Coordinates of C-alpha atoms in Angstrom, one line a residue:
Chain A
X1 CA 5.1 -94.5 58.2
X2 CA 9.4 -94.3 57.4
X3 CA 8.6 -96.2 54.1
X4 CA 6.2 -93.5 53.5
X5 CA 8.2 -90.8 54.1
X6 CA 10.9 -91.6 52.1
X7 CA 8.8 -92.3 49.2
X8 CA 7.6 -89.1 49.5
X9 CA 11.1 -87.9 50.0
X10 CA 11.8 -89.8 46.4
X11 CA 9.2 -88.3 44.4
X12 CA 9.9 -84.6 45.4
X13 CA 13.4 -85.5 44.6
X14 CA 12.8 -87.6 41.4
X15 CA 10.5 -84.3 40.1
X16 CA 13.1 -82.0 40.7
X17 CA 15.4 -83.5 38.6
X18 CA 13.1 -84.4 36.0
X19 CA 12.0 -80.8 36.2
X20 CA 15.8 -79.5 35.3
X21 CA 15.7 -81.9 32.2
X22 CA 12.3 -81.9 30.9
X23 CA 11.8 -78.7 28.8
X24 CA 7.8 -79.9 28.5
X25 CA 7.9 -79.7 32.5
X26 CA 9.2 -76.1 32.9
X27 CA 6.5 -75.0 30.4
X28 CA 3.8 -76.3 31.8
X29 CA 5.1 -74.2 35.4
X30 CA 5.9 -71.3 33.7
X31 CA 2.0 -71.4 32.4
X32 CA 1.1 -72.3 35.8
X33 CA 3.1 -69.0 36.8
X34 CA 1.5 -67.0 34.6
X35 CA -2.2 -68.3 35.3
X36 CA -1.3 -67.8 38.6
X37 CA -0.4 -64.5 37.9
X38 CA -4.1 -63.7 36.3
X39 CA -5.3 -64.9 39.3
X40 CA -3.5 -62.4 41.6
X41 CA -4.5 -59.4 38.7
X42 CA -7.9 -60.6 39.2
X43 CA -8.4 -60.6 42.7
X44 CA -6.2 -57.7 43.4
X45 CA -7.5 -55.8 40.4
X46 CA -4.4 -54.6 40.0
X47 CA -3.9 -52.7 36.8
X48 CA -0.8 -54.6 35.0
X49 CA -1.2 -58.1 32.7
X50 CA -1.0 -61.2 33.8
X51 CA 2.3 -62.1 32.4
X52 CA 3.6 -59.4 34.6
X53 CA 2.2 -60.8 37.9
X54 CA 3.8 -63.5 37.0
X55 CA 6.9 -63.0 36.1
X56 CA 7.2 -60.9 39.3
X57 CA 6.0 -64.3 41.2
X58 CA 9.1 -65.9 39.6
X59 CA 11.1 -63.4 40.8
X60 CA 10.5 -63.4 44.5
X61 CA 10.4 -67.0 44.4
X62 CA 14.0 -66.7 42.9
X63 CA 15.1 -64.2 45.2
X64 CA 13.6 -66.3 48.0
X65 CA 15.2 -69.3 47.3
X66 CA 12.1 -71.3 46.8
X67 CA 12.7 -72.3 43.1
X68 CA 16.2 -73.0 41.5
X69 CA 17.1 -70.9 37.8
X70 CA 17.5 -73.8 36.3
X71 CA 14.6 -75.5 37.0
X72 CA 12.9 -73.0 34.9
X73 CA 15.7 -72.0 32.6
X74 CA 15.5 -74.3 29.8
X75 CA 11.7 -73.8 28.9
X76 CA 12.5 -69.6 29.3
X77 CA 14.8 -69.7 27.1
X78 CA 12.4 -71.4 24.3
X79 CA 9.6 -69.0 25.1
X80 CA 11.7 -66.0 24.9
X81 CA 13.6 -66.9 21.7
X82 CA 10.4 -68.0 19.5
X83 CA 8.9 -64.8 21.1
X84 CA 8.3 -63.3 17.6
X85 CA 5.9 -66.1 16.6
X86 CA 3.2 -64.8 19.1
X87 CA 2.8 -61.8 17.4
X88 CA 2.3 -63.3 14.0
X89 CA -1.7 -63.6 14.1
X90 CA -1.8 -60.5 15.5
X91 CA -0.5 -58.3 12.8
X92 CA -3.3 -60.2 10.5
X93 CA -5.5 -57.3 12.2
X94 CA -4.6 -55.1 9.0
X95 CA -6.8 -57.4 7.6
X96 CA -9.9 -55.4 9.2
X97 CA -8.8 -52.0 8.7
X98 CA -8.3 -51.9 4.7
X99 CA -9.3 -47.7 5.5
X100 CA -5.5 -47.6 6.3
X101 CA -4.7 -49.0 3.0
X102 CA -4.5 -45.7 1.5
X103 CA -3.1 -42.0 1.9
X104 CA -4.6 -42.4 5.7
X105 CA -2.3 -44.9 6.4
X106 CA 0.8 -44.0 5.1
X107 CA 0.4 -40.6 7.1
X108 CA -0.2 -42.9 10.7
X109 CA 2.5 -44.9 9.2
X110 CA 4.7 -42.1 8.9
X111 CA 3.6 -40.9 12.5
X112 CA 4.4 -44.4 14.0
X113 CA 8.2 -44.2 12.1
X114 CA 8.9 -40.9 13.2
X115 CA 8.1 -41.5 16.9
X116 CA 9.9 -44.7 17.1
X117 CA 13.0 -43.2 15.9
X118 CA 12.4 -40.2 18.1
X119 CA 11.5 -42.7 21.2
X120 CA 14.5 -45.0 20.4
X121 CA 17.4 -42.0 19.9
X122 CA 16.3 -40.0 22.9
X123 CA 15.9 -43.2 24.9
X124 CA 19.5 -44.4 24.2
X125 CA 20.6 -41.0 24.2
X126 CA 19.3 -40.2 27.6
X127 CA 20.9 -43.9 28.8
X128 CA 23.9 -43.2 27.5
X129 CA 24.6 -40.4 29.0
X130 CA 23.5 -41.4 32.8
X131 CA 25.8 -44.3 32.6
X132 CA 28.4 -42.1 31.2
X133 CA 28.1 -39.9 34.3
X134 CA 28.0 -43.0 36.7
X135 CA 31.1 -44.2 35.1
X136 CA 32.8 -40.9 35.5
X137 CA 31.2 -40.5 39.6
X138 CA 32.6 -43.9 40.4
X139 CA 35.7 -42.9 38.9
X140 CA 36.0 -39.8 40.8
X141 CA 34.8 -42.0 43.8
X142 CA 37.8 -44.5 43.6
X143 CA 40.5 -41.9 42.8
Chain B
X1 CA -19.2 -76.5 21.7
X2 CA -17.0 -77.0 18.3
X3 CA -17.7 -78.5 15.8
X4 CA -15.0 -80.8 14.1
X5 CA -14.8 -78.9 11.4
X6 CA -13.7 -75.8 13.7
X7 CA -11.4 -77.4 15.4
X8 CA -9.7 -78.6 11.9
X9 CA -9.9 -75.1 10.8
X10 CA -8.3 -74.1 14.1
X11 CA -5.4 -77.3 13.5
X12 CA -4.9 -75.6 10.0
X13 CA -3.9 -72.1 10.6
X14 CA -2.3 -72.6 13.6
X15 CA 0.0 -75.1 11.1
X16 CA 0.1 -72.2 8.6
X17 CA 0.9 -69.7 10.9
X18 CA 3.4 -72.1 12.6
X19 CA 5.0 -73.1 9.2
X20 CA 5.3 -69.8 7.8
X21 CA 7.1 -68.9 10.7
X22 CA 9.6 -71.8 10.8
X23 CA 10.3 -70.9 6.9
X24 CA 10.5 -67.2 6.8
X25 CA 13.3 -67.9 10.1
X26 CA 15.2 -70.0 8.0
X27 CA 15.1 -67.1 5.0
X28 CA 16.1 -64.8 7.6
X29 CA 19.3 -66.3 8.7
X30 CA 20.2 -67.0 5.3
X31 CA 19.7 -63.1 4.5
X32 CA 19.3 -61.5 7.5
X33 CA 17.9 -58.5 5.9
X34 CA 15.5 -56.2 8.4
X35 CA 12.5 -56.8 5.9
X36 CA 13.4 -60.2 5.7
X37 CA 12.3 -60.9 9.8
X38 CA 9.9 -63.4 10.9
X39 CA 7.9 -60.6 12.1
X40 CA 7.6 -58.8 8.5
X41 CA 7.8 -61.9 6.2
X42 CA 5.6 -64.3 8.2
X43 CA 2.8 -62.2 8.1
X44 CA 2.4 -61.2 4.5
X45 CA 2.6 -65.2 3.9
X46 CA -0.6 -65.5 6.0
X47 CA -2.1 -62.7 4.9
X48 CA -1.3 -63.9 1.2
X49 CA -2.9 -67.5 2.0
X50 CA -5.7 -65.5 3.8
X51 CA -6.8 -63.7 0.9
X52 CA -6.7 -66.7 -1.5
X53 CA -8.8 -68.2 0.9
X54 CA -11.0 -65.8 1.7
X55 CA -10.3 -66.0 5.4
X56 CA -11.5 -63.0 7.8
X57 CA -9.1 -62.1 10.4
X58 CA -12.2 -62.6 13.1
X59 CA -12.1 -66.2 12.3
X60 CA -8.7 -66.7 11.6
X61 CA -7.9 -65.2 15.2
X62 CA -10.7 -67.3 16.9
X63 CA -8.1 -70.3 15.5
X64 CA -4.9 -68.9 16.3
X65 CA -5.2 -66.4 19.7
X66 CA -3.9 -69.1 21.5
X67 CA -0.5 -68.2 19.9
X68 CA -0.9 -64.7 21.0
X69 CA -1.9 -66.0 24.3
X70 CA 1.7 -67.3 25.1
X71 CA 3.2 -63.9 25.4
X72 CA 2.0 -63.9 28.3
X73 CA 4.1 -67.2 29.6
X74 CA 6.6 -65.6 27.2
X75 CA 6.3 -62.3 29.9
X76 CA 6.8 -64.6 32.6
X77 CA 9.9 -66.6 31.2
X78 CA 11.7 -62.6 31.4
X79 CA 12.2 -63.2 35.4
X80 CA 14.9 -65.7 34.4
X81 CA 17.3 -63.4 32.3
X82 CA 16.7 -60.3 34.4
X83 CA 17.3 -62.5 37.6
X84 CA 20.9 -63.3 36.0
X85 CA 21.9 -60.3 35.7
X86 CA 20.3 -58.6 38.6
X87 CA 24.1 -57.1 40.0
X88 CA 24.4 -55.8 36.5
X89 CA 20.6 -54.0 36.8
X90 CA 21.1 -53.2 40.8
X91 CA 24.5 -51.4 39.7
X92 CA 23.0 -49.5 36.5
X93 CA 19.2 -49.1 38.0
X94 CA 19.4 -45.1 37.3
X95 CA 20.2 -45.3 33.7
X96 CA 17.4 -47.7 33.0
X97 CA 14.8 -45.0 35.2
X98 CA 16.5 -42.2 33.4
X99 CA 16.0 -44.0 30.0
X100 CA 12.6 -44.7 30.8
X101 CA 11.4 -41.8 32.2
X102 CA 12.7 -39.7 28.8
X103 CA 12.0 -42.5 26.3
X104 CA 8.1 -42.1 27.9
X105 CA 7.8 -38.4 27.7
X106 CA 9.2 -38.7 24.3
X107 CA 6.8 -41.2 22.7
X108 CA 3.4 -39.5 24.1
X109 CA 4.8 -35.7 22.6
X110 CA 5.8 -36.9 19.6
X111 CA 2.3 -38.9 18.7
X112 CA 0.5 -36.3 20.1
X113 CA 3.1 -33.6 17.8
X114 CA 3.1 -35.8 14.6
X115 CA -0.5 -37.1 15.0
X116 CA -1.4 -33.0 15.1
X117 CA 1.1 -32.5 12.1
X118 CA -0.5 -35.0 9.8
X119 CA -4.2 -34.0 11.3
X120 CA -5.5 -37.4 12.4
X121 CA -9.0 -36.5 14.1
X122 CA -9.2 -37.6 17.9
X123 CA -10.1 -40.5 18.6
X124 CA -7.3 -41.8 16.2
X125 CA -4.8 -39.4 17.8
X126 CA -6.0 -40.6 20.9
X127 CA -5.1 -44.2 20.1
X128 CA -2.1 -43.5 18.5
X129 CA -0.4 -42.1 21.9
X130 CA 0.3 -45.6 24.0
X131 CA 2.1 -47.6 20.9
X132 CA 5.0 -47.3 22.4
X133 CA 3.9 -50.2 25.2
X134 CA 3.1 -53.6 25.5
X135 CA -0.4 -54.6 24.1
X136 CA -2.3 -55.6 26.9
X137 CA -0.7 -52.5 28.9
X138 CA -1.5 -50.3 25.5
X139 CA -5.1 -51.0 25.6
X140 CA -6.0 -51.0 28.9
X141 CA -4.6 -47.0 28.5
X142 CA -5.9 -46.5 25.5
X143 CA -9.4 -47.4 26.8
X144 CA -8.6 -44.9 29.7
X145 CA -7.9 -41.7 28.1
X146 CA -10.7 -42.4 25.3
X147 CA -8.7 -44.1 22.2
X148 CA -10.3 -47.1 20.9
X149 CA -8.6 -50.3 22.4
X150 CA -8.6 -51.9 19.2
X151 CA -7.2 -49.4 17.3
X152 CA -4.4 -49.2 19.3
X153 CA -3.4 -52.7 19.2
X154 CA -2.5 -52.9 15.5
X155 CA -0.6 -49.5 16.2
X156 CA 1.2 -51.4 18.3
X157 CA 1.7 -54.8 16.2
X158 CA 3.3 -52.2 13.5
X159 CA 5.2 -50.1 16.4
X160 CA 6.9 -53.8 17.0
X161 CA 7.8 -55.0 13.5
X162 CA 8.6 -51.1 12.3
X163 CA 10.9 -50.6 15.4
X164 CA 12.7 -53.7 15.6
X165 CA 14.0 -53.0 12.1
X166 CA 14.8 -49.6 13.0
X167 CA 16.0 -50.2 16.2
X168 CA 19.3 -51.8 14.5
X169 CA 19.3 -49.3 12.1
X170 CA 20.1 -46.8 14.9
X171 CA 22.5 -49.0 16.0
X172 CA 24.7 -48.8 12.9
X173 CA 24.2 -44.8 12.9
X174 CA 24.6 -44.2 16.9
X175 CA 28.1 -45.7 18.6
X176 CA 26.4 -46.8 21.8
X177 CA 28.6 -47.3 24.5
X178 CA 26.8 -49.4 27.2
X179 CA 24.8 -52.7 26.8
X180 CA 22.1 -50.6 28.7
X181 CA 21.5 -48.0 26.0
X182 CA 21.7 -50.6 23.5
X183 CA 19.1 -52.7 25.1
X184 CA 16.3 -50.1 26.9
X185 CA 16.1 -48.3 22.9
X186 CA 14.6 -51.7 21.8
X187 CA 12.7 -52.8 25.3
X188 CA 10.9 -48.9 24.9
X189 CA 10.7 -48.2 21.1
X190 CA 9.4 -51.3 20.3
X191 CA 8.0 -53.7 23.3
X192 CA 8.2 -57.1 22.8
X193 CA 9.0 -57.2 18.9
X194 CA 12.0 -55.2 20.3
X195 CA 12.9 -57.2 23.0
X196 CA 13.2 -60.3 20.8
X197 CA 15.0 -58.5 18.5
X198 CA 17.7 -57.4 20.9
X199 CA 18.2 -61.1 22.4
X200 CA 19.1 -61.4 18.8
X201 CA 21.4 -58.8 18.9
X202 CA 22.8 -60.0 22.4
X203 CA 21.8 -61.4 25.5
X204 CA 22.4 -58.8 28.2
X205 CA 20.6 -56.3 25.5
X206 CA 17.7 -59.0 26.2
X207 CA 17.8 -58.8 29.5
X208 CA 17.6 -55.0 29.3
X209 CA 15.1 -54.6 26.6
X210 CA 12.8 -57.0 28.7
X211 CA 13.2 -55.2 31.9
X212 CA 12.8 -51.6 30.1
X213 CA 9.3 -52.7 28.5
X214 CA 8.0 -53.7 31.6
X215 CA 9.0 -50.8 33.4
X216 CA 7.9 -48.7 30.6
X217 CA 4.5 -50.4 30.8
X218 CA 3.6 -50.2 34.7
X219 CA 5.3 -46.4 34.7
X220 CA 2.6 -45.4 31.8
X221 CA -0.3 -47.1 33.6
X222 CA 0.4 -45.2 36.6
X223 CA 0.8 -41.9 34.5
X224 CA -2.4 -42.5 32.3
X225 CA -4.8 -40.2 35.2
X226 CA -2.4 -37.8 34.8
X227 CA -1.8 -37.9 30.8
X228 CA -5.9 -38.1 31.0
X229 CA -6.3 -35.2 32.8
X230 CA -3.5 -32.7 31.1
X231 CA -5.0 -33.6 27.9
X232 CA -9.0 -32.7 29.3
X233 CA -7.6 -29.5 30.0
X234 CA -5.5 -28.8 27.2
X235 CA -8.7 -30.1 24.9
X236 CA -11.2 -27.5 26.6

């Protein structure tokens, strides 16, 4: 019964420290993470994606103490920086709408450019600004 | 069940897409111009190879949505940089509400201005108005207030590789002071395109650009009754 317990005591161990090293590892639980998030969506019928769900999972398991940054860190850090790859296929979908190949679609692309410079300024604008005014509130707070 | 011959179809432009990718990343730090991005360059090699082939995109995604299916691990992977710099979020959290609260209003008036300006009929119009969001987020509203879901997500592929070029382009014309701005113009302008773009650019911008698109996202599902509802009236 000892021997047994600290064999299971060695495996747990032996895993975790595989699980810092082994980039392969922390993908495959950061894909259990997010399956486990679509479960959640699922069930729930909640109305946000799965990788959502899941990423919030991470988070209170991080904030809980229950799973250590770096056992995930390594494998985040691939996902996040081949990121744009994953969108590759899907910008092939122009592929199907050849109707935007003409004047219709340099007037929606015109649309899209305008609003993503009006989103973008107004967002950074609008961020600017508040932080600004924090700065100068914490300012006035410490003087 | 697949037959061999799909499933060496599927190895093949998975490959191709992979490949194309790898190369047009390599180009892009050796130029590092905006059109030169894997997200702009990659694609017009596929699409080149596509049309020699005579490939339809409804195959060619069959073969390769399993690449698209790792944003949402990719979504996931986001809890680690936003956990790092939680003090630096918990500090700031008003500017990123503030950011995204105007960024939001901003994105559905101007489709719904421009989209009026260039006279797109409806249910274009209608599609065009949640670009601004993650795909699967994008859709799900789109098929709420009556846009076509499909529609919608190749606004939003082109919302992502148009913004994340002119997301730095902004940067060069606007002197932004705090890492915040610099990251929630690329996390709501241009989702996830954008929030690759500004881990590029830095890794707090990243962090913020990450945490921005999903609060951008779950904000506009919650609105969508009331965008839904303003816009029944306003139609009638």
């Amino acid at each position: 019964m000892f021997s047994f317990q600290i064999s299971a005591k060695r495996i747990v161990v032996s895993l975790r420290r595989n699980l810092r090293q082994r980039m392969s590892l922390q993908l495959a639980l950061l894909l259990g993470f997010w399956m486990a998030g679509s479960l959640l969506v699922h069930l729930g019928r909640l109305p946000i994606p799965a990788g959502i769900a899941g990423m919030f999972l991470v988070l209170a398991m991080l904030a809980t103490g229950r799973i250590s940054l770096r056992s995930l860190s390594k494998g985040a850090g691939l996902l996040i920086s081949e990121m744009l790859l994953f969108f590759v296929p899907a910008v092939l979908a122009v592929l199907d709408h050849r109707e935007f190949l003409g004047l219709l679609g340099l007037k929606l692309l015109a649309a899209i450019l305008v609003g993503i410079f009006a989103v973008m300024c107004v967002t950074a604008l609008t961020a600017d600004l508040c932080f600004w005014l924090m700065r100068r509130g914490e300012g006035y707070a410490h003087s | 069940m697949h037959t061999a011959e799909w499933w060496l179809a599927g190895a093949f432009w998975s490959a191709v897409t992979i490949v194309f990718y790898l190369i047009s990343k390599r180009i892009h730090r050796r130029f590092g111009l905006w059109w030169t991005s894997p997200l702009m360059l990659a694609p017009i090699f596929v699409i080149i190879l596509a049309l020699l082939l005579h490939q339809s995109y409804g195959s060619y995604i069959g073969h390769t949505h399993w690449l698209v299916s790792l944003l949402g691990p990719a979504t996931v992977a986001f809890a680690i940089p936003i956990w790092e710099r939680r003090v630096l979020i918990g500090r700031y959290w008003p500017v990123l509400v503030a950011g995204v609260l105007a960024g939001s209003a901003t994105a559905m008036v101007s489709a719904w201005l421009l989209a009026n300006f260039f006279g797109l009929d409806r249910s274009l119009r209608l599609s065009l108005l949640p670009r601004s969001m993650s795909t699967p987020f994008a859709m799900t509203v789109s098929g709420d207030i009556g846009g076509i879901p499909e529609l919608t997500a190749v606004f939003v592929v082109l919302t992502g590789v148009f913004g994340a070029a002119l997301g730095e382009l902004i940067l060069a014309l606007i002197p932004l002071r705090s890492v915040i701005a610099r990251g929630s113009l690329f996390g709501m302008g241009a989702h996830g395109a954008g929030v690759a773009k500004a881990t590029e650019i830095g890794a707090d911008e990243g962090a913020v650009a990450g945490l921005v698109m999903v609060l951008a996202g779950v904000f506009n599902v919650l609105m969508a009754p009331f965008v839904l509802h303003l816009l029944r009236t306003s139609l009638r």
